[in-house]
C-alpha cells in the first residue's frame, strides 16, 4: 500500500510523461527562474516528475542563473541611469542660482525621511549583516538562506558592486545550493519515500 506522498509523486510522474522529454528540462528551468522557488525547488520538481537528478539540477540552476543575469543587467542599467541623472542634476544645480539648490536639498532630505521610515524585512536585515561581515562572496553564498538570489543580486548591484563580481558569486551560490538540494531530495526520494 502506498503512502499519500508516493501516490502524489507517481501522479506527477504520469502527468510529466505526457510532456515531451525535450520540454521537461525547460519547464524545470522556468521553475528555477522563479524567486523563492529557485534552483532548489526547481530541481525537486524535476526529480519528482521523473527527470534524472543531474538533468533536473542543471536545468534548475541554469534557470535560476538566467533570471539572476536578467536582474543584474536590469539593475545595473537602472543604477547607471540614476547615477548619471544625479551627476547631471548636480552640474545644473551648481550653475544655477542658490535658491534652486536649497530647494533640491530640502526635497532630498524629505525623500530620505520617507524612504528611511519604511522598516526593512528581517531577511534583508540579515543579508546586510552578512554583507558587512563576509563581503560579497559570503553574502552571496549565505544570502539564499535569507532572501532569493534575484533580490540578493539586485541589492549588490544597486549598492555599486561590479556586475561581473556579483554574477560570479551568485553562480557559485546557485551551484552550491542547487547541488545540496538536489542531493538531499534525491536521497529522500530514494531512501525515505522509495520512489
PDB file of C-alpha atoms in Angstrom:
ATOM      1  CA  UNK A   1       0.000   0.000   0.000  1.00  0.00           C
ATOM      2  CA  UNK A   2       1.359   3.424  -0.994  1.00  0.00           C
ATOM      3  CA  UNK A   3       1.506   6.412   1.302  1.00  0.00           C
ATOM      4  CA  UNK A   4      -0.037   9.684   0.070  1.00  0.00           C
ATOM      5  CA  UNK A   5       3.345  11.167  -0.890  1.00  0.00           C
ATOM      6  CA  UNK A   6       4.222   8.170  -3.067  1.00  0.00           C
ATOM      7  CA  UNK A   7       0.823   8.481  -4.741  1.00  0.00           C
ATOM      8  CA  UNK A   8       1.417  12.201  -5.366  1.00  0.00           C
ATOM      9  CA  UNK A   9       4.861  11.507  -6.873  1.00  0.00           C
ATOM     10  CA  UNK A  10       3.508   8.793  -9.150  1.00  0.00           C
ATOM     11  CA  UNK A  11       0.646  11.038 -10.308  1.00  0.00           C
ATOM     12  CA  UNK A  12       3.081  13.877 -11.036  1.00  0.00           C
ATOM     13  CA  UNK A  13       5.324  11.473 -12.962  1.00  0.00           C
ATOM     14  CA  UNK A  14       2.344  10.295 -15.014  1.00  0.00           C
ATOM     15  CA  UNK A  15       1.470  13.916 -15.788  1.00  0.00           C
ATOM     16  CA  UNK A  16       5.098  14.717 -16.734  1.00  0.00           C
ATOM     17  CA  UNK A  17       5.195  11.658 -19.011  1.00  0.00           C
ATOM     18  CA  UNK A  18       2.611  13.388 -21.207  1.00  0.00           C
ATOM     19  CA  UNK A  19       5.076  16.236 -21.856  1.00  0.00           C
ATOM     20  CA  UNK A  20       7.771  15.593 -24.495  1.00  0.00           C
ATOM     21  CA  UNK A  21      11.137  14.705 -22.946  1.00  0.00           C
ATOM     22  CA  UNK A  22      12.907  17.681 -24.514  1.00  0.00           C
ATOM     23  CA  UNK A  23      10.407  20.108 -22.980  1.00  0.00           C
ATOM     24  CA  UNK A  24      10.630  18.735 -19.414  1.00  0.00           C
ATOM     25  CA  UNK A  25      14.007  20.372 -18.613  1.00  0.00           C
ATOM     26  CA  UNK A  26      12.675  23.691 -19.972  1.00  0.00           C
ATOM     27  CA  UNK A  27       9.792  23.511 -17.503  1.00  0.00           C
ATOM     28  CA  UNK A  28      12.307  22.874 -14.717  1.00  0.00           C
ATOM     29  CA  UNK A  29      14.343  25.877 -15.952  1.00  0.00           C
ATOM     30  CA  UNK A  30      11.240  28.048 -15.705  1.00  0.00           C
ATOM     31  CA  UNK A  31      10.628  26.814 -12.158  1.00  0.00           C
ATOM     32  CA  UNK A  32      14.248  27.603 -11.273  1.00  0.00           C
ATOM     33  CA  UNK A  33      13.820  31.160 -12.556  1.00  0.00           C
ATOM     34  CA  UNK A  34      11.002  31.931 -10.115  1.00  0.00           C
ATOM     35  CA  UNK A  35      12.094  33.786  -6.958  1.00  0.00           C
ATOM     36  CA  UNK A  36      11.567  31.749  -3.774  1.00  0.00           C
ATOM     37  CA  UNK A  37      11.498  28.530  -5.842  1.00  0.00           C
ATOM     38  CA  UNK A  38      14.891  28.953  -7.499  1.00  0.00           C
ATOM     39  CA  UNK A  39      17.229  26.047  -8.241  1.00  0.00           C
ATOM     40  CA  UNK A  40      16.396  24.180  -5.051  1.00  0.00           C
ATOM     41  CA  UNK A  41      12.668  23.786  -5.638  1.00  0.00           C
ATOM     42  CA  UNK A  42      13.131  23.578  -9.400  1.00  0.00           C
ATOM     43  CA  UNK A  43      15.349  20.511  -9.069  1.00  0.00           C
ATOM     44  CA  UNK A  44      12.846  18.973  -6.650  1.00  0.00           C
ATOM     45  CA  UNK A  45      10.033  19.484  -9.140  1.00  0.00           C
ATOM     46  CA  UNK A  46      12.124  17.925 -11.897  1.00  0.00           C
ATOM     47  CA  UNK A  47      13.137  14.881  -9.854  1.00  0.00           C
ATOM     48  CA  UNK A  48       9.637  14.300  -8.539  1.00  0.00           C
ATOM     49  CA  UNK A  49       8.418  14.495 -12.138  1.00  0.00           C
ATOM     50  CA  UNK A  50      10.884  11.743 -13.050  1.00  0.00           C
ATOM     51  CA  UNK A  51      13.884  13.570 -14.517  1.00  0.00           C
ATOM     52  CA  UNK A  52      17.362  12.279 -13.755  1.00  0.00           C
ATOM     53  CA  UNK A  53      18.751  14.225 -10.741  1.00  0.00           C
ATOM     54  CA  UNK A  54      21.672  15.665 -12.758  1.00  0.00           C
ATOM     55  CA  UNK A  55      19.373  16.909 -15.537  1.00  0.00           C
ATOM     56  CA  UNK A  56      16.928  18.370 -13.014  1.00  0.00           C
ATOM     57  CA  UNK A  57      19.718  20.077 -11.054  1.00  0.00           C
ATOM     58  CA  UNK A  58      21.452  21.537 -14.104  1.00  0.00           C
ATOM     59  CA  UNK A  59      18.197  22.772 -15.639  1.00  0.00           C
ATOM     60  CA  UNK A  60      17.028  24.354 -12.382  1.00  0.00           C
ATOM     61  CA  UNK A  61      20.401  26.015 -11.751  1.00  0.00           C
ATOM     62  CA  UNK A  62      20.503  27.328 -15.335  1.00  0.00           C
ATOM     63  CA  UNK A  63      17.027  28.830 -14.991  1.00  0.00           C
ATOM     64  CA  UNK A  64      17.985  30.400 -11.657  1.00  0.00           C
ATOM     65  CA  UNK A  65      21.189  31.876 -13.107  1.00  0.00           C
ATOM     66  CA  UNK A  66      19.437  33.246 -16.199  1.00  0.00           C
ATOM     67  CA  UNK A  67      16.928  35.083 -14.015  1.00  0.00           C
ATOM     68  CA  UNK A  68      19.779  36.465 -11.880  1.00  0.00           C
ATOM     69  CA  UNK A  69      21.582  37.582 -15.060  1.00  0.00           C
ATOM     70  CA  UNK A  70      18.441  39.415 -16.187  1.00  0.00           C
ATOM     71  CA  UNK A  71      18.048  41.120 -12.786  1.00  0.00           C
ATOM     72  CA  UNK A  72      21.734  42.114 -12.679  1.00  0.00           C
ATOM     73  CA  UNK A  73      21.603  43.664 -16.156  1.00  0.00           C
ATOM     74  CA  UNK A  74      18.339  45.483 -15.430  1.00  0.00           C
ATOM     75  CA  UNK A  75      19.544  46.768 -12.043  1.00  0.00           C
ATOM     76  CA  UNK A  76      22.888  47.817 -13.493  1.00  0.00           C
ATOM     77  CA  UNK A  77      21.185  49.873 -16.199  1.00  0.00           C
ATOM     78  CA  UNK A  78      18.854  51.456 -13.667  1.00  0.00           C
ATOM     79  CA  UNK A  79      21.748  52.308 -11.345  1.00  0.00           C
ATOM     80  CA  UNK A  80      23.749  53.815 -14.202  1.00  0.00           C
ATOM     81  CA  UNK A  81      20.763  55.956 -15.238  1.00  0.00           C
ATOM     82  CA  UNK A  82      20.237  57.203 -11.674  1.00  0.00           C
ATOM     83  CA  UNK A  83      23.922  57.948 -11.118  1.00  0.00           C
ATOM     84  CA  UNK A  84      24.186  59.794 -14.440  1.00  0.00           C
ATOM     85  CA  UNK A  85      20.995  61.739 -13.720  1.00  0.00           C
ATOM     86  CA  UNK A  86      22.286  62.737 -10.281  1.00  0.00           C
ATOM     87  CA  UNK A  87      25.600  63.904 -11.789  1.00  0.00           C
ATOM     88  CA  UNK A  88      23.707  65.942 -14.379  1.00  0.00           C
ATOM     89  CA  UNK A  89      21.436  67.416 -11.736  1.00  0.00           C
ATOM     90  CA  UNK A  90      24.388  68.355  -9.534  1.00  0.00           C
ATOM     91  CA  UNK A  91      26.081  70.042 -12.505  1.00  0.00           C
ATOM     92  CA  UNK A  92      22.944  72.017 -13.353  1.00  0.00           C
ATOM     93  CA  UNK A  93      22.316  72.903  -9.714  1.00  0.00           C
ATOM     94  CA  UNK A  94      25.860  74.213  -9.241  1.00  0.00           C
ATOM     95  CA  UNK A  95      25.483  76.501 -12.254  1.00  0.00           C
ATOM     96  CA  UNK A  96      22.031  77.740 -11.215  1.00  0.00           C
ATOM     97  CA  UNK A  97      21.100  80.243  -8.533  1.00  0.00           C
ATOM     98  CA  UNK A  98      21.370  79.338  -4.858  1.00  0.00           C
ATOM     99  CA  UNK A  99      17.630  79.128  -4.297  1.00  0.00           C
ATOM    100  CA  UNK A 100      17.152  76.058  -6.506  1.00  0.00           C
ATOM    101  CA  UNK A 101      19.998  74.222  -4.763  1.00  0.00           C
ATOM    102  CA  UNK A 102      18.349  74.703  -1.392  1.00  0.00           C
ATOM    103  CA  UNK A 103      15.021  73.530  -2.845  1.00  0.00           C
ATOM    104  CA  UNK A 104      16.712  70.327  -4.054  1.00  0.00           C
ATOM    105  CA  UNK A 105      18.369  69.829  -0.671  1.00  0.00           C
ATOM    106  CA  UNK A 106      15.016  70.163   1.101  1.00  0.00           C
ATOM    107  CA  UNK A 107      13.400  67.738  -1.360  1.00  0.00           C
ATOM    108  CA  UNK A 108      16.247  65.235  -0.939  1.00  0.00           C
ATOM    109  CA  UNK A 109      16.020  65.484   2.860  1.00  0.00           C
ATOM    110  CA  UNK A 110      12.259  64.913   2.771  1.00  0.00           C
ATOM    111  CA  UNK A 111      12.722  61.926   0.425  1.00  0.00           C
ATOM    112  CA  UNK A 112      15.365  60.426   2.756  1.00  0.00           C
ATOM    113  CA  UNK A 113      12.965  60.690   5.703  1.00  0.00           C
ATOM    114  CA  UNK A 114      10.190  58.956   3.777  1.00  0.00           C
ATOM    115  CA  UNK A 115      12.357  56.129   2.494  1.00  0.00           C
ATOM    116  CA  UNK A 116      14.127  55.561   5.799  1.00  0.00           C
ATOM    117  CA  UNK A 117      10.791  55.404   7.669  1.00  0.00           C
ATOM    118  CA  UNK A 118       9.872  52.145   5.899  1.00  0.00           C
ATOM    119  CA  UNK A 119      11.035  49.185   8.006  1.00  0.00           C
ATOM    120  CA  UNK A 120      13.231  46.547   6.368  1.00  0.00           C
ATOM    121  CA  UNK A 121      12.299  42.881   6.373  1.00  0.00           C
ATOM    122  CA  UNK A 122      14.175  40.533   8.681  1.00  0.00           C
ATOM    123  CA  UNK A 123      15.643  38.718   5.687  1.00  0.00           C
ATOM    124  CA  UNK A 124      17.016  41.932   4.234  1.00  0.00           C
ATOM    125  CA  UNK A 125      18.457  42.981   7.614  1.00  0.00           C
ATOM    126  CA  UNK A 126      20.141  39.576   7.971  1.00  0.00           C
ATOM    127  CA  UNK A 127      21.526  39.837   4.437  1.00  0.00           C
ATOM    128  CA  UNK A 128      23.001  43.289   5.135  1.00  0.00           C
ATOM    129  CA  UNK A 129      24.723  41.973   8.284  1.00  0.00           C
ATOM    130  CA  UNK A 130      26.220  39.111   6.241  1.00  0.00           C
ATOM    131  CA  UNK A 131      27.341  41.567   3.568  1.00  0.00           C
ATOM    132  CA  UNK A 132      29.175  43.706   6.121  1.00  0.00           C
ATOM    133  CA  UNK A 133      30.676  40.708   7.872  1.00  0.00           C
ATOM    134  CA  UNK A 134      31.582  38.399   4.961  1.00  0.00           C
ATOM    135  CA  UNK A 135      31.669  40.659   1.885  1.00  0.00           C
ATOM    136  CA  UNK A 136      30.129  39.866  -1.489  1.00  0.00           C
ATOM    137  CA  UNK A 137      31.284  36.194  -1.604  1.00  0.00           C
ATOM    138  CA  UNK A 138      29.908  35.338   1.832  1.00  0.00           C
ATOM    139  CA  UNK A 139      26.710  37.318   1.382  1.00  0.00           C
ATOM    140  CA  UNK A 140      26.114  35.654  -1.988  1.00  0.00           C
ATOM    141  CA  UNK A 141      26.616  32.157  -0.600  1.00  0.00           C
ATOM    142  CA  UNK A 142      24.662  32.751   2.617  1.00  0.00           C
ATOM    143  CA  UNK A 143      22.080  35.036   1.010  1.00  0.00           C
ATOM    144  CA  UNK A 144      19.681  32.328  -0.228  1.00  0.00           C
ATOM    145  CA  UNK A 145      19.074  31.361   3.410  1.00  0.00           C
ATOM    146  CA  UNK A 146      17.515  34.812   3.912  1.00  0.00           C
ATOM    147  CA  UNK A 147      16.245  36.103   0.552  1.00  0.00           C
ATOM    148  CA  UNK A 148      16.106  34.892  -3.079  1.00  0.00           C
ATOM    149  CA  UNK A 149      19.220  35.196  -5.241  1.00  0.00           C
ATOM    150  CA  UNK A 150      17.431  37.626  -7.546  1.00  0.00           C
ATOM    151  CA  UNK A 151      16.910  40.041  -4.630  1.00  0.00           C
ATOM    152  CA  UNK A 152      20.462  39.498  -3.398  1.00  0.00           C
ATOM    153  CA  UNK A 153      21.933  40.346  -6.797  1.00  0.00           C
ATOM    154  CA  UNK A 154      19.742  43.450  -7.148  1.00  0.00           C
ATOM    155  CA  UNK A 155      20.871  44.716  -3.736  1.00  0.00           C
ATOM    156  CA  UNK A 156      24.526  44.102  -4.522  1.00  0.00           C
ATOM    157  CA  UNK A 157      24.456  45.747  -7.958  1.00  0.00           C
ATOM    158  CA  UNK A 158      22.313  48.609  -6.667  1.00  0.00           C
ATOM    159  CA  UNK A 159      24.935  49.240  -3.980  1.00  0.00           C
ATOM    160  CA  UNK A 160      27.629  49.580  -6.631  1.00  0.00           C
ATOM    161  CA  UNK A 161      29.238  46.115  -6.691  1.00  0.00           C
ATOM    162  CA  UNK A 162      30.584  45.334 -10.189  1.00  0.00           C
ATOM    163  CA  UNK A 163      28.269  43.155 -12.297  1.00  0.00           C
ATOM    164  CA  UNK A 164      30.909  40.526 -13.043  1.00  0.00           C
ATOM    165  CA  UNK A 165      31.719  40.056  -9.358  1.00  0.00           C
ATOM    166  CA  UNK A 166      28.028  39.674  -8.485  1.00  0.00           C
ATOM    167  CA  UNK A 167      27.430  37.204 -11.320  1.00  0.00           C
ATOM    168  CA  UNK A 168      30.458  35.118 -10.362  1.00  0.00           C
ATOM    169  CA  UNK A 169      29.462  34.761  -6.724  1.00  0.00           C
ATOM    170  CA  UNK A 170      25.770  34.295  -7.486  1.00  0.00           C
ATOM    171  CA  UNK A 171      26.736  31.460  -9.863  1.00  0.00           C
ATOM    172  CA  UNK A 172      28.818  29.866  -7.098  1.00  0.00           C
ATOM    173  CA  UNK A 173      25.932  30.219  -4.645  1.00  0.00           C
ATOM    174  CA  UNK A 174      23.405  28.784  -7.121  1.00  0.00           C
ATOM    175  CA  UNK A 175      25.615  25.771  -7.819  1.00  0.00           C
ATOM    176  CA  UNK A 176      26.194  25.108  -4.103  1.00  0.00           C
ATOM    177  CA  UNK A 177      22.562  25.474  -3.023  1.00  0.00           C
ATOM    178  CA  UNK A 178      21.100  23.608  -6.004  1.00  0.00           C
ATOM    179  CA  UNK A 179      23.588  20.751  -5.578  1.00  0.00           C
ATOM    180  CA  UNK A 180      22.819  20.444  -1.856  1.00  0.00           C
ATOM    181  CA  UNK A 181      19.091  20.490  -2.520  1.00  0.00           C
ATOM    182  CA  UNK A 182      19.319  18.029  -5.416  1.00  0.00           C
ATOM    183  CA  UNK A 183      21.386  15.510  -3.450  1.00  0.00           C
ATOM    184  CA  UNK A 184      19.135  15.853  -0.386  1.00  0.00           C
ATOM    185  CA  UNK A 185      15.933  15.452  -2.370  1.00  0.00           C
ATOM    186  CA  UNK A 186      17.352  12.531  -4.351  1.00  0.00           C
ATOM    187  CA  UNK A 187      18.312  10.808  -1.075  1.00  0.00           C
ATOM    188  CA  UNK A 188      14.895  11.478   0.424  1.00  0.00           C
ATOM    189  CA  UNK A 189      13.063  10.190  -2.646  1.00  0.00           C
ATOM    190  CA  UNK A 190      15.301   7.132  -2.895  1.00  0.00           C
ATOM    191  CA  UNK A 191      15.706   6.075   0.716  1.00  0.00           C
ATOM    192  CA  UNK A 192      12.724   7.553   2.564  1.00  0.00           C
ATOM    193  CA  UNK A 193       9.869   7.641   0.042  1.00  0.00           C
ATOM    194  CA  UNK A 194      11.083   4.718  -2.023  1.00  0.00           C
ATOM    195  CA  UNK A 195      10.202   6.163  -5.415  1.00  0.00           C
TER     196      UNK A 195
END
